[in-house]
Short mmCIF file of C-alpha atoms in Angstrom, two decimals:
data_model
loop_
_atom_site.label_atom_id
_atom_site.label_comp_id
_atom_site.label_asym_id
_atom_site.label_seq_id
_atom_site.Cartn_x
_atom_site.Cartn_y
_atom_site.Cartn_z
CA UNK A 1 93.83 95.98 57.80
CA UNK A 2 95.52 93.52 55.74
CA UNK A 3 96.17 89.79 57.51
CA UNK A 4 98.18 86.82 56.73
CA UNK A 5 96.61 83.96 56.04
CA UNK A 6 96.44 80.91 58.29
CA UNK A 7 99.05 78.54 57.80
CA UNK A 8 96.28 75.76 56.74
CA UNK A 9 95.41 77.87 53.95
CA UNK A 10 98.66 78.36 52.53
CA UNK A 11 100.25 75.12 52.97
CA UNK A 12 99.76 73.88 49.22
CA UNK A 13 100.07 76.79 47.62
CA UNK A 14 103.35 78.29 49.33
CA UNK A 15 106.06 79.06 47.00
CA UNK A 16 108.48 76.10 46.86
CA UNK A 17 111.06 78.81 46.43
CA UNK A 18 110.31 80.28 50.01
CA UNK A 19 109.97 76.81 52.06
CA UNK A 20 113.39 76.40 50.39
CA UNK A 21 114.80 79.82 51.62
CA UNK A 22 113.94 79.01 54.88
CA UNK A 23 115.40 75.71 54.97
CA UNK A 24 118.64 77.70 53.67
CA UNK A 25 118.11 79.90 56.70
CA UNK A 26 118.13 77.13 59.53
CA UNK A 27 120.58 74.97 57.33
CA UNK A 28 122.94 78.50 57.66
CA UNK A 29 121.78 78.74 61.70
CA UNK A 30 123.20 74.71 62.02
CA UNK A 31 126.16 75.32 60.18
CA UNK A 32 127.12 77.86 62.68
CA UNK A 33 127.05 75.42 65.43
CA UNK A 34 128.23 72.99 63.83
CA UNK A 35 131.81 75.51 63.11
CA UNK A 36 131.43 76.51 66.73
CA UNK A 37 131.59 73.09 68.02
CA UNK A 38 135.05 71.63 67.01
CA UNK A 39 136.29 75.40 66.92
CA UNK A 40 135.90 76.16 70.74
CA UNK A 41 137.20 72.54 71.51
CA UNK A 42 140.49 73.07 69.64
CA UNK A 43 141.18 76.28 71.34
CA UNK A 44 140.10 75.22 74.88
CA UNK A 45 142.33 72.20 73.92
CA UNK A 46 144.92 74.21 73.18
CA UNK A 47 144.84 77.06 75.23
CA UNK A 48 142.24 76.61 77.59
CA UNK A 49 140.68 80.01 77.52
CA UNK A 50 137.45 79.15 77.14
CA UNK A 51 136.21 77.71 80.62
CA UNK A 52 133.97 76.15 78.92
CA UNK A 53 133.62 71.91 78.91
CA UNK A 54 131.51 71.72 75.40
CA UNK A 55 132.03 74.71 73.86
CA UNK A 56 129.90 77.00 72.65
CA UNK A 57 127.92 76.04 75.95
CA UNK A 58 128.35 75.39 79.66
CA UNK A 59 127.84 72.28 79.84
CA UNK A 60 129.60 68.78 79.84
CA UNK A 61 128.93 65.92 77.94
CA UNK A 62 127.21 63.04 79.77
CA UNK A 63 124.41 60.86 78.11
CA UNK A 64 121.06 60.40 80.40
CA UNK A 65 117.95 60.01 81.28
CA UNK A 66 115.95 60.89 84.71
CA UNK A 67 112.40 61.30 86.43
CA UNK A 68 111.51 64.09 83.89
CA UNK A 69 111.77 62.48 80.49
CA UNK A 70 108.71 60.29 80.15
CA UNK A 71 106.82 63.79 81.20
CA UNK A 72 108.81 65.89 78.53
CA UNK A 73 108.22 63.75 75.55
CA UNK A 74 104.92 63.58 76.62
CA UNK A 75 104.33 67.81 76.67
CA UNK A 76 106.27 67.78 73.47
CA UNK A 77 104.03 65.01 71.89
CA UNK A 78 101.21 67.03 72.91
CA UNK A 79 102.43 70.39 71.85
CA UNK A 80 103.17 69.59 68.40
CA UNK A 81 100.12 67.19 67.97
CA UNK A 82 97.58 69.84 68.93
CA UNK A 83 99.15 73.07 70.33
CA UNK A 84 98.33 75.20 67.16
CA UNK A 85 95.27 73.70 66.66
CA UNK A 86 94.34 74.99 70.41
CA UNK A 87 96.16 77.75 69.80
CA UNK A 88 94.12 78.62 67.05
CA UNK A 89 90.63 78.16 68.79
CA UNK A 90 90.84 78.66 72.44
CA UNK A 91 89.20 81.26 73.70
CA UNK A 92 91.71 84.04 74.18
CA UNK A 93 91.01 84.14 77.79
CA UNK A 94 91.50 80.43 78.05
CA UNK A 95 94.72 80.34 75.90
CA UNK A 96 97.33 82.40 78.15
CA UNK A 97 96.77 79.85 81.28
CA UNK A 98 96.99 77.10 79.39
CA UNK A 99 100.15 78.34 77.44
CA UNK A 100 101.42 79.13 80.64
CA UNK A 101 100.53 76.22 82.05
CA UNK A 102 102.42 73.92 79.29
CA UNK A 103 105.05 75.96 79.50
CA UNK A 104 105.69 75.84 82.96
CA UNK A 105 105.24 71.52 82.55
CA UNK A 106 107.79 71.89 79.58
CA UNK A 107 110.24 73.46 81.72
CA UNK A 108 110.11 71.95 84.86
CA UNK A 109 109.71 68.50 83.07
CA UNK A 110 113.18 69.68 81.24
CA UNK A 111 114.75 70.56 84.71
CA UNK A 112 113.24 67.14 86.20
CA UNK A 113 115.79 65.19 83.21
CA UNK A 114 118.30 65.77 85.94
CA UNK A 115 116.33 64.98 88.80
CA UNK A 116 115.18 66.84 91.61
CA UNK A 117 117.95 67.44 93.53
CA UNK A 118 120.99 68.18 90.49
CA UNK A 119 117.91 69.80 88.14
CA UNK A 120 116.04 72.00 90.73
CA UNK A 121 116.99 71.81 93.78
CA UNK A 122 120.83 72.49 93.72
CA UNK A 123 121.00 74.68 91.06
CA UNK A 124 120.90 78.10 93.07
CA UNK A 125 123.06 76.56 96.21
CA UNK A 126 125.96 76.36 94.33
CA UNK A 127 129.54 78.90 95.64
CA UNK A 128 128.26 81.61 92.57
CA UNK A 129 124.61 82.08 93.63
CA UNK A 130 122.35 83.85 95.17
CA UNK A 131 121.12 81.25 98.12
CA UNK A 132 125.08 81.51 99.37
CA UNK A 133 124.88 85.07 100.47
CA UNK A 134 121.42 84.63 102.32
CA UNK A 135 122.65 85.23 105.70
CA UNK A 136 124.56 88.55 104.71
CA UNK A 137 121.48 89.91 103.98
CA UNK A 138 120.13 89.83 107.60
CA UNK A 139 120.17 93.88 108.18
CA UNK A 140 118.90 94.73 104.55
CA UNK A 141 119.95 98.27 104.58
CA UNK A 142 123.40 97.28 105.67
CA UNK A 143 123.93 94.47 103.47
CA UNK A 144 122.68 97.70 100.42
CA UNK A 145 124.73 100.07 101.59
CA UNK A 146 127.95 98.42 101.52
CA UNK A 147 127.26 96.17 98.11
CA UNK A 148 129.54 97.80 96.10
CA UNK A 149 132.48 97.43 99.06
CA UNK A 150 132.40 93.29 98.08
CA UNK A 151 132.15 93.37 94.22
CA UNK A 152 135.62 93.50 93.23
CA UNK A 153 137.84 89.83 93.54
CA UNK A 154 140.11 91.75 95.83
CA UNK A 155 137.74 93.20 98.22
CA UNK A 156 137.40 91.96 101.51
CA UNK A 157 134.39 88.85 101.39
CA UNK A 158 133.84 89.72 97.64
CA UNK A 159 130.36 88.70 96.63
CA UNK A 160 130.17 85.57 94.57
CA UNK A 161 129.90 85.37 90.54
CA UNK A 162 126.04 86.22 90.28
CA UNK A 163 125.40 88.29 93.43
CA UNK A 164 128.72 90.77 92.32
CA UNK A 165 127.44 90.48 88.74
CA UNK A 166 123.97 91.47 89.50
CA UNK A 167 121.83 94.58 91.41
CA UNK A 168 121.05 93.96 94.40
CA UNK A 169 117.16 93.59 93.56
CA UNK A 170 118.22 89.92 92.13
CA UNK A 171 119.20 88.76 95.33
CA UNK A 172 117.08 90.59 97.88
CA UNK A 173 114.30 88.29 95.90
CA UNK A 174 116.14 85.08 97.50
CA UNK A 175 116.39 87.08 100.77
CA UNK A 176 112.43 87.95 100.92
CA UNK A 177 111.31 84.30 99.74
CA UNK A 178 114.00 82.90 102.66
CA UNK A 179 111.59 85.75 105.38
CA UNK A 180 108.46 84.45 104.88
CA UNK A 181 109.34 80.87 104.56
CA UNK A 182 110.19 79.63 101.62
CA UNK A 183 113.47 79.06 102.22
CA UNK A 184 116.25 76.75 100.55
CA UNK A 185 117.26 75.72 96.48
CA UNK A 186 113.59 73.82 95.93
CA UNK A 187 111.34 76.88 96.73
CA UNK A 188 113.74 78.86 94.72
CA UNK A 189 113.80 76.87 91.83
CA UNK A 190 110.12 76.42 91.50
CA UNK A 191 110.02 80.33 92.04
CA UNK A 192 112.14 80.81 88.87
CA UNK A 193 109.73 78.54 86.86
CA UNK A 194 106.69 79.46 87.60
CA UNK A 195 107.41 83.09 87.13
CA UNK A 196 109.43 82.42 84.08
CA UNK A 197 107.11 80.82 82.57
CA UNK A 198 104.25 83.36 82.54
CA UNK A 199 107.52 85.10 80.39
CA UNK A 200 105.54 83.41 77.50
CA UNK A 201 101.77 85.36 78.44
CA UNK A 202 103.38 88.32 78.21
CA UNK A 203 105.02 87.92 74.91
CA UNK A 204 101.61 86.81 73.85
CA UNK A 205 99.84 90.00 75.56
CA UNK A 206 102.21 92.19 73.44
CA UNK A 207 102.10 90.76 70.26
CA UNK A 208 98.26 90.81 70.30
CA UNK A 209 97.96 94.24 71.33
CA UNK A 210 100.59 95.43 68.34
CA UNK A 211 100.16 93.47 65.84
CA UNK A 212 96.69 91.42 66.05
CA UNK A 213 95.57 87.97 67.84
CA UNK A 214 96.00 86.32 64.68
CA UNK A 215 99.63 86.26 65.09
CA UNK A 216 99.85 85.43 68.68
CA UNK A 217 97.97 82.90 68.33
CA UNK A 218 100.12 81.32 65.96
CA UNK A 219 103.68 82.33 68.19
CA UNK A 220 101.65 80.28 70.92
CA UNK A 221 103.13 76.99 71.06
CA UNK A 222 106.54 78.04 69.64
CA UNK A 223 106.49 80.47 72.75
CA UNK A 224 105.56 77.43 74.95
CA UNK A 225 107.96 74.85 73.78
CA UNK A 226 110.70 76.57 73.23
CA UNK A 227 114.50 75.10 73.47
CA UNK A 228 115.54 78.07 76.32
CA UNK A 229 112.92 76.10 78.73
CA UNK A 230 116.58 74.15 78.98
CA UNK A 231 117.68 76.88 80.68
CA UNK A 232 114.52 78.20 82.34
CA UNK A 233 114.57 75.78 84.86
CA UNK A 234 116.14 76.59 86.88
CA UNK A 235 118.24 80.02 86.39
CA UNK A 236 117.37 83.29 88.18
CA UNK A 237 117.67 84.98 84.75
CA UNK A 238 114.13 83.12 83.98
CA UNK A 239 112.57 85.12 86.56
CA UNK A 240 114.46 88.04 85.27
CA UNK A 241 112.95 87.48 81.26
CA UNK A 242 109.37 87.54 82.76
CA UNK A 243 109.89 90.70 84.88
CA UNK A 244 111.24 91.84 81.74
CA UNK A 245 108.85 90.73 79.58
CA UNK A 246 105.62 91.83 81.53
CA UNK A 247 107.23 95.57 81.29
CA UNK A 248 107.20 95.77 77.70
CA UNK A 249 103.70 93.91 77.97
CA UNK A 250 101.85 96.50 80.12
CA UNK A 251 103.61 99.13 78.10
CA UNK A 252 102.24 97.63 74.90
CA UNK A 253 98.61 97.87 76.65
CA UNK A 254 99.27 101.13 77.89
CA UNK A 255 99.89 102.46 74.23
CA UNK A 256 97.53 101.03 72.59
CA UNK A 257 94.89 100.94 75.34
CA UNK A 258 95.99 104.65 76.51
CA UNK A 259 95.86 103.59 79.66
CA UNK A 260 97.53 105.60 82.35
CA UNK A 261 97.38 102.80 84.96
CA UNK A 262 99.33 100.05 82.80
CA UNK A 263 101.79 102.94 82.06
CA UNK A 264 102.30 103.14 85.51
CA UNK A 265 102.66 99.36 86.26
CA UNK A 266 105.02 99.12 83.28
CA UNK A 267 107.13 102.39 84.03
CA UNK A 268 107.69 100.23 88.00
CA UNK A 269 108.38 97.18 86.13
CA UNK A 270 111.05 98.54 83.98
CA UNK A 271 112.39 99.97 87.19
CA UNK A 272 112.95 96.67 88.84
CA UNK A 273 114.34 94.91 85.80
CA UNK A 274 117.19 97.05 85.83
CA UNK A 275 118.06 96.49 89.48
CA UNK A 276 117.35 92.76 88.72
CA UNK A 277 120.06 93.23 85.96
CA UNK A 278 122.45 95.59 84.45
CA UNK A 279 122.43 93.89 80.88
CA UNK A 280 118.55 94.49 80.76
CA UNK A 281 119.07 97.84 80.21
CA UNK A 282 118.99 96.96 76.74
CA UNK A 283 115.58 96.15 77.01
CA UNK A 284 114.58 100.01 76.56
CA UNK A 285 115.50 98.68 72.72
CA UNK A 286 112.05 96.25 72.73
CA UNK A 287 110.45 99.17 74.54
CA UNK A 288 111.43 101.99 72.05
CA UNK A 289 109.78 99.81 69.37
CA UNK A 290 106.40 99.49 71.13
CA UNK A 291 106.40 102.93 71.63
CA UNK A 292 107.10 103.26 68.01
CA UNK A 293 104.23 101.09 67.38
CA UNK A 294 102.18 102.85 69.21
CA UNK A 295 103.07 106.54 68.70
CA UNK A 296 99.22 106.86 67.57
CA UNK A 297 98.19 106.52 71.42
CA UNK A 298 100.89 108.45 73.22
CA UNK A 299 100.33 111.19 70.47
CA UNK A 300 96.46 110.94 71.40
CA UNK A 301 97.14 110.98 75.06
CA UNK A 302 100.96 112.21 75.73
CA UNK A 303 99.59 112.00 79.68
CA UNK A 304 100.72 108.16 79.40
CA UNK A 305 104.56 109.08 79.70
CA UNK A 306 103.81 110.80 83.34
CA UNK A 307 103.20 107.77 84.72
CA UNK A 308 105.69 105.63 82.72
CA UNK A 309 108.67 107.87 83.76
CA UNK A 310 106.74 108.02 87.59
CA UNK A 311 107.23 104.48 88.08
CA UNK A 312 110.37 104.45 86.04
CA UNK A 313 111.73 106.52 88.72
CA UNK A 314 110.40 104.36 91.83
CA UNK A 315 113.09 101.63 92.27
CA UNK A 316 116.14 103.48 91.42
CA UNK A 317 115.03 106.07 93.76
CA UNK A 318 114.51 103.72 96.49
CA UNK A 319 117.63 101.62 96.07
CA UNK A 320 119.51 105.03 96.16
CA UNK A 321 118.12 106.37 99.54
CA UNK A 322 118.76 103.23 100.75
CA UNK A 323 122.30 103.72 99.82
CA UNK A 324 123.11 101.12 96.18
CA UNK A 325 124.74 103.26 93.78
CA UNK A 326 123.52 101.48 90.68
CA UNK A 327 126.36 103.56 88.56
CA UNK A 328 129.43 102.98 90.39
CA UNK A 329 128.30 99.14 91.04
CA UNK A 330 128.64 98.36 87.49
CA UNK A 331 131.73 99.91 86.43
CA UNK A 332 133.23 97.97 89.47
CA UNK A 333 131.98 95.11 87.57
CA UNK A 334 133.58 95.80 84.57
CA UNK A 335 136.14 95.99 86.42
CA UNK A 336 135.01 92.21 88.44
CA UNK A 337 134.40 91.00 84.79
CA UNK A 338 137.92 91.67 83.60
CA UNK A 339 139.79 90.01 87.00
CA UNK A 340 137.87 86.49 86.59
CA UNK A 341 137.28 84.09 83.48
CA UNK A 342 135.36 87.00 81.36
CA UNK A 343 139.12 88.84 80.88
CA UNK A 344 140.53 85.57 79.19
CA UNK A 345 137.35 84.42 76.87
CA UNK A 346 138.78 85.38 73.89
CA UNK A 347 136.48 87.89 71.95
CA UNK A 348 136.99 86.99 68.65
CA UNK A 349 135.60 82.88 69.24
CA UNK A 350 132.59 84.52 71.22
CA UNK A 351 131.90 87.29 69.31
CA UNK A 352 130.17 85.17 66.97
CA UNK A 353 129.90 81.41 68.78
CA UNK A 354 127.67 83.81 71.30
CA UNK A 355 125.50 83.85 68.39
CA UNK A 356 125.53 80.02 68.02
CA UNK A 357 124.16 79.49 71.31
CA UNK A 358 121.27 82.02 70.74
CA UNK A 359 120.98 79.33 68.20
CA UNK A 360 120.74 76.69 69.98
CA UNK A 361 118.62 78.27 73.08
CA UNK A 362 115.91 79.37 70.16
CA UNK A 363 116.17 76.87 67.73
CA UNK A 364 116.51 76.44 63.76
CA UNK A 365 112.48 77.41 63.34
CA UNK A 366 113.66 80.59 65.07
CA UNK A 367 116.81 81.35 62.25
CA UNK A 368 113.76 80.55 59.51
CA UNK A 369 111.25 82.88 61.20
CA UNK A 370 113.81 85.63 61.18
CA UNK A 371 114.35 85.17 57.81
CA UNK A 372 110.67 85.88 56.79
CA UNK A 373 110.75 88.81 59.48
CA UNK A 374 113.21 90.25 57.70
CA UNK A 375 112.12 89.77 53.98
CA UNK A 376 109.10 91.29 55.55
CA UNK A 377 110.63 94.55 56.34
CA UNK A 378 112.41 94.63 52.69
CA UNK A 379 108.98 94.55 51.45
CA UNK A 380 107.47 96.43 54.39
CA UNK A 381 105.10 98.58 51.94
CA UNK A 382 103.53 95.70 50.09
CA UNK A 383 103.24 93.39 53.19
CA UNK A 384 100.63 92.69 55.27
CA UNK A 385 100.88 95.51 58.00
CA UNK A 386 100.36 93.01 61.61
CA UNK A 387 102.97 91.38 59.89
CA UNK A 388 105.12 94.55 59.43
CA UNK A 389 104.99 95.16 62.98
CA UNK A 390 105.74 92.35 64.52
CA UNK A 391 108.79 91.82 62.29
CA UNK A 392 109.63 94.84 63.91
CA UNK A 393 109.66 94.31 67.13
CA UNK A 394 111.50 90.94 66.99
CA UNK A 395 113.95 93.42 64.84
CA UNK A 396 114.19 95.19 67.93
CA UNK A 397 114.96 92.35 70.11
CA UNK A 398 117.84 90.82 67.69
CA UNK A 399 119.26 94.42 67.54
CA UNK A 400 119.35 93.95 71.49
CA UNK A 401 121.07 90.65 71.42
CA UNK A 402 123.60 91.73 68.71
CA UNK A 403 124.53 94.66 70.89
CA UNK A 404 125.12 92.66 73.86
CA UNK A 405 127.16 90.52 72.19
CA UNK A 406 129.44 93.05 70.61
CA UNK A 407 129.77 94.25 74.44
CA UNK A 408 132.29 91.83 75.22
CA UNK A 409 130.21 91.27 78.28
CA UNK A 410 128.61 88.71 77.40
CA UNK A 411 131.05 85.92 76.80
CA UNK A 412 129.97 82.38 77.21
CA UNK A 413 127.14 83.02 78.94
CA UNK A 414 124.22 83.59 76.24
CA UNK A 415 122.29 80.24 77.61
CA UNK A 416 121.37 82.31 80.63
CA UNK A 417 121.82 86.19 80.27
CA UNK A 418 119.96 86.39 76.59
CA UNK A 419 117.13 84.63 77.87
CA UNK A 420 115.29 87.93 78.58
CA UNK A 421 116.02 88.96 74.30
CA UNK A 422 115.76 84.80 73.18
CA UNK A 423 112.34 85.14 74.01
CA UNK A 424 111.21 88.13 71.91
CA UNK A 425 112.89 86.78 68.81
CA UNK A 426 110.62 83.19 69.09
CA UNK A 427 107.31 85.33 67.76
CA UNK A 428 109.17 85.30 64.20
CA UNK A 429 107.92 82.03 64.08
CA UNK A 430 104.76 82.92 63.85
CA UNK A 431 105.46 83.45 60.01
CA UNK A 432 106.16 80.22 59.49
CA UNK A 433 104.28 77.71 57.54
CA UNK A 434 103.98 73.93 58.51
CA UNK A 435 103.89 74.37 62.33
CA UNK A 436 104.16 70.61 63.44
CA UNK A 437 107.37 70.18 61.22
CA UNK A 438 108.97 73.54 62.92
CA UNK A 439 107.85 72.36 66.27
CA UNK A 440 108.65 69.05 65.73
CA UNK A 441 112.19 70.24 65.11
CA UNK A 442 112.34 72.42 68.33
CA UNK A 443 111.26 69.79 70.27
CA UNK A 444 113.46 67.77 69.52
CA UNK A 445 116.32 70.08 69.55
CA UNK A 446 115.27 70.95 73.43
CA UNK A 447 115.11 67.20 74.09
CA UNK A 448 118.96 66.21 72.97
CA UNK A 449 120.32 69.30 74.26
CA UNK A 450 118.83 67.93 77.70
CA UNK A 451 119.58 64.67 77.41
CA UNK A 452 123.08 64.57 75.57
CA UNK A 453 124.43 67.25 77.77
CA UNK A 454 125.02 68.58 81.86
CA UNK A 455 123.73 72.23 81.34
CA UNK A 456 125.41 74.39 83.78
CA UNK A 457 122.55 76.75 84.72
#
């Protein structure tokens, strides 16, 4: 099998034409935020219909510094110093904890900009989430079988933003940390980034079982300092990505390992991610490519989708005994979604300043990486084949994105709710020639964002 050649190697004798192409790419990705910028503040100016402070994002401007910087321009010093030199010759076994482990620093060292209270602490306390509704969930089967009762604005104690806007899986997780004692916003937030972080393993596990360990390795530390880790720490949807993400991973090993165990695992995983959210349905789009990419096992053992749709079937059948209607929950939240701020956005500034923000929470290395993925697939029969197939599954993942976006559902909230897709589309990267100067540029992307703005997740 055909493999690309290290980025070392090709460093003096890459095209001029390409480096130049991909320049054009990110120059086309700044652009975009650039127009969204002054854009969104004339029409919230003007109409104020975008709820939004500093359009395309939720945040606010407000210059600082905190408890976390020294630490973050220290990981990020690090990472682009020697992270694809490690990347490149750790064992394999050694290099998913420590990319786990700098990712985890990177985002909590992120979070820590804004201290420990405002960055960590606070950040799931607040009237829309999930720590508010804690004591409603004191007779579990109760609180289940009257959720949908409290989603709509107009129902009697209507569930705040994120618990109405969410299965009830994403908050019984705050309810079971609260039972056995790890109770309030700090335990929370550290819960959020420790499991988000392993998000990046299991992007790692995947792409090495599909399309070769040469590639991961090189998707390492653009995996591990990537500009979402903003928004990692600390939002529930981190822990949401990395439930997510380990799904498709164990389904990736179940393929090509033809395992029936890992189908299994994966099949209860994907379960759970959709009562942890309704827009990671679109997820099945990431897992239809694996199991495009790795028809050869199923076809060799067709067994493996017995236990994929088994535990498939084990959380939605036990949130429907206990009496959650997963169906009727989210058309009342259409419905929610239409009564509050989501009903005013206007669709045709998000439809596409959505995509400015996916921008922005995967940086301009990302927009260049895509464009190679994509030239790639143009060329699909003369290119290397691990190549081929990972361009295709980060296709898969941007075709997710795009699809939420043209939802109308998704409005101003990319930073947090496309975390769970933002993180498939960072392997294009991996393409990329010149590592520190990408990373260099992500860094420091993550860095301003963090310290130039008030993030509001």
């Amino acid at each position: 099998m055909r493999t690309l050649p290290s980025p070392e190697r090709t460093r003096e004798s890459e095209p001029t034409g390409r480096l130049r192409r991909d320049l054009y790419a990110a120059g086309v990705a700044a652009l975009l935020v650039a127009v969204s910028v002054p854009v969104g503040r004339h029409i919230q100016d003007t109409s104020r219909t975008l709820f939004v402070d500093w359009p395309p994002l939720l945040a606010s401007w407000g210059p600082h510094v905190g408890p976390g910087t020294p630490a973050a321009v220290l990981v990020a010093v690090a990472t682009v110093a020697h992270g694809p030199a490690l990347a490149a010759r750790l064992p394999w076994h050694a290099l998913l904890p420590a990319a786990w482990s700098t990712a985890m620093a990177w985002i909590f060292s992120l979070a820590l900009v804004d201290g420990w209270h405002r960055g960590i602490a606070r950040k799931l306390t607040t009237r829309y989430e999930y720590l508010q509704v804690i004591d409603r969930f004191h007779d579990i089967p109760a609180a289940l079988q009257g959720f949908t009762q409290h989603i709509l604005l107009d129902s009697p104690d209507n569930w705040p933003a994120h618990i109405a806007g969410h299965p009830p899986a994403a908050t019984l997780t705050f309810v079971l940390l609260d039972r056995i004692g790890l109770r309030g916003g700090g335990w929370a937030g550290m819960w959020c980034i420790t499991v988000g972080a392993t998000a990046c393993v299991a992007v790692l596990v995947t792409i090495r079982a599909l399309a070769g360990e040469a590639l991961a390795r090189r998707a390492a530390p653009f995996l591990v300092l990537a500009p979402a880790a903003v928004w990692m720490g600390t939002s529930a949807d981190a822990y949401f990505a990395a439930v997510a993400a380990w799904a498709v991973a164990l389904l990736a090993l179940a393929v090509t390992r033809k395992s029936l165990g890992w189908a299994g695992a994966s099949g209860l995983l994907f379960g759970l991610t959709c009562y942890l959210s309704y827009g990671l349905t679109l997820v099945a789009l990431i897992a239809a490519a694996v199991l495009v990419l790795g028809h050869q096992g199923i076809r060799e053992r067709p067994a493996l989708l017995a236990p994929l749709l088994a535990g498939l079937a084990v959380v939605p059948t036990v949130f429907t005994l206990a009496g959650f209607d997963w169906w009727e929950a989210y058309h009342l939240l259409v419905t929610r979604y239409g009564q509050g701020a989501g009903g005013i956005r206007p669709y045709g500034y998000w439809v596409w300043a959505n995509l400015a923000c996916a921008v922005l929470i995967t940086g301009l290395a990302t927009a260049a990486g895509l464009r190679r993925a994509g030239a790639l697939l143009v060329r699909r029969r003369a290119a290397p084949r691990a190549g081929v197939r990972l361009a295709f599954l980060v296709s898969a993942a941007l075709l997710a994105l795009l699809v939420a976006d043209l939802s109308g559902m998704s409005k101003a909230e990319t930073e947090r709710i496309w975390l769970p897709f933002a993180l498939w589309l960072l392997p294009a990267c991996a393409f990329l020639t010149r590592p520190r100067a990408w990373l260099t540029a992500q860094a420091l992307l993550a860095l301003l964002l963090n310290h130039l703005l008030l993030t509001g997740w």
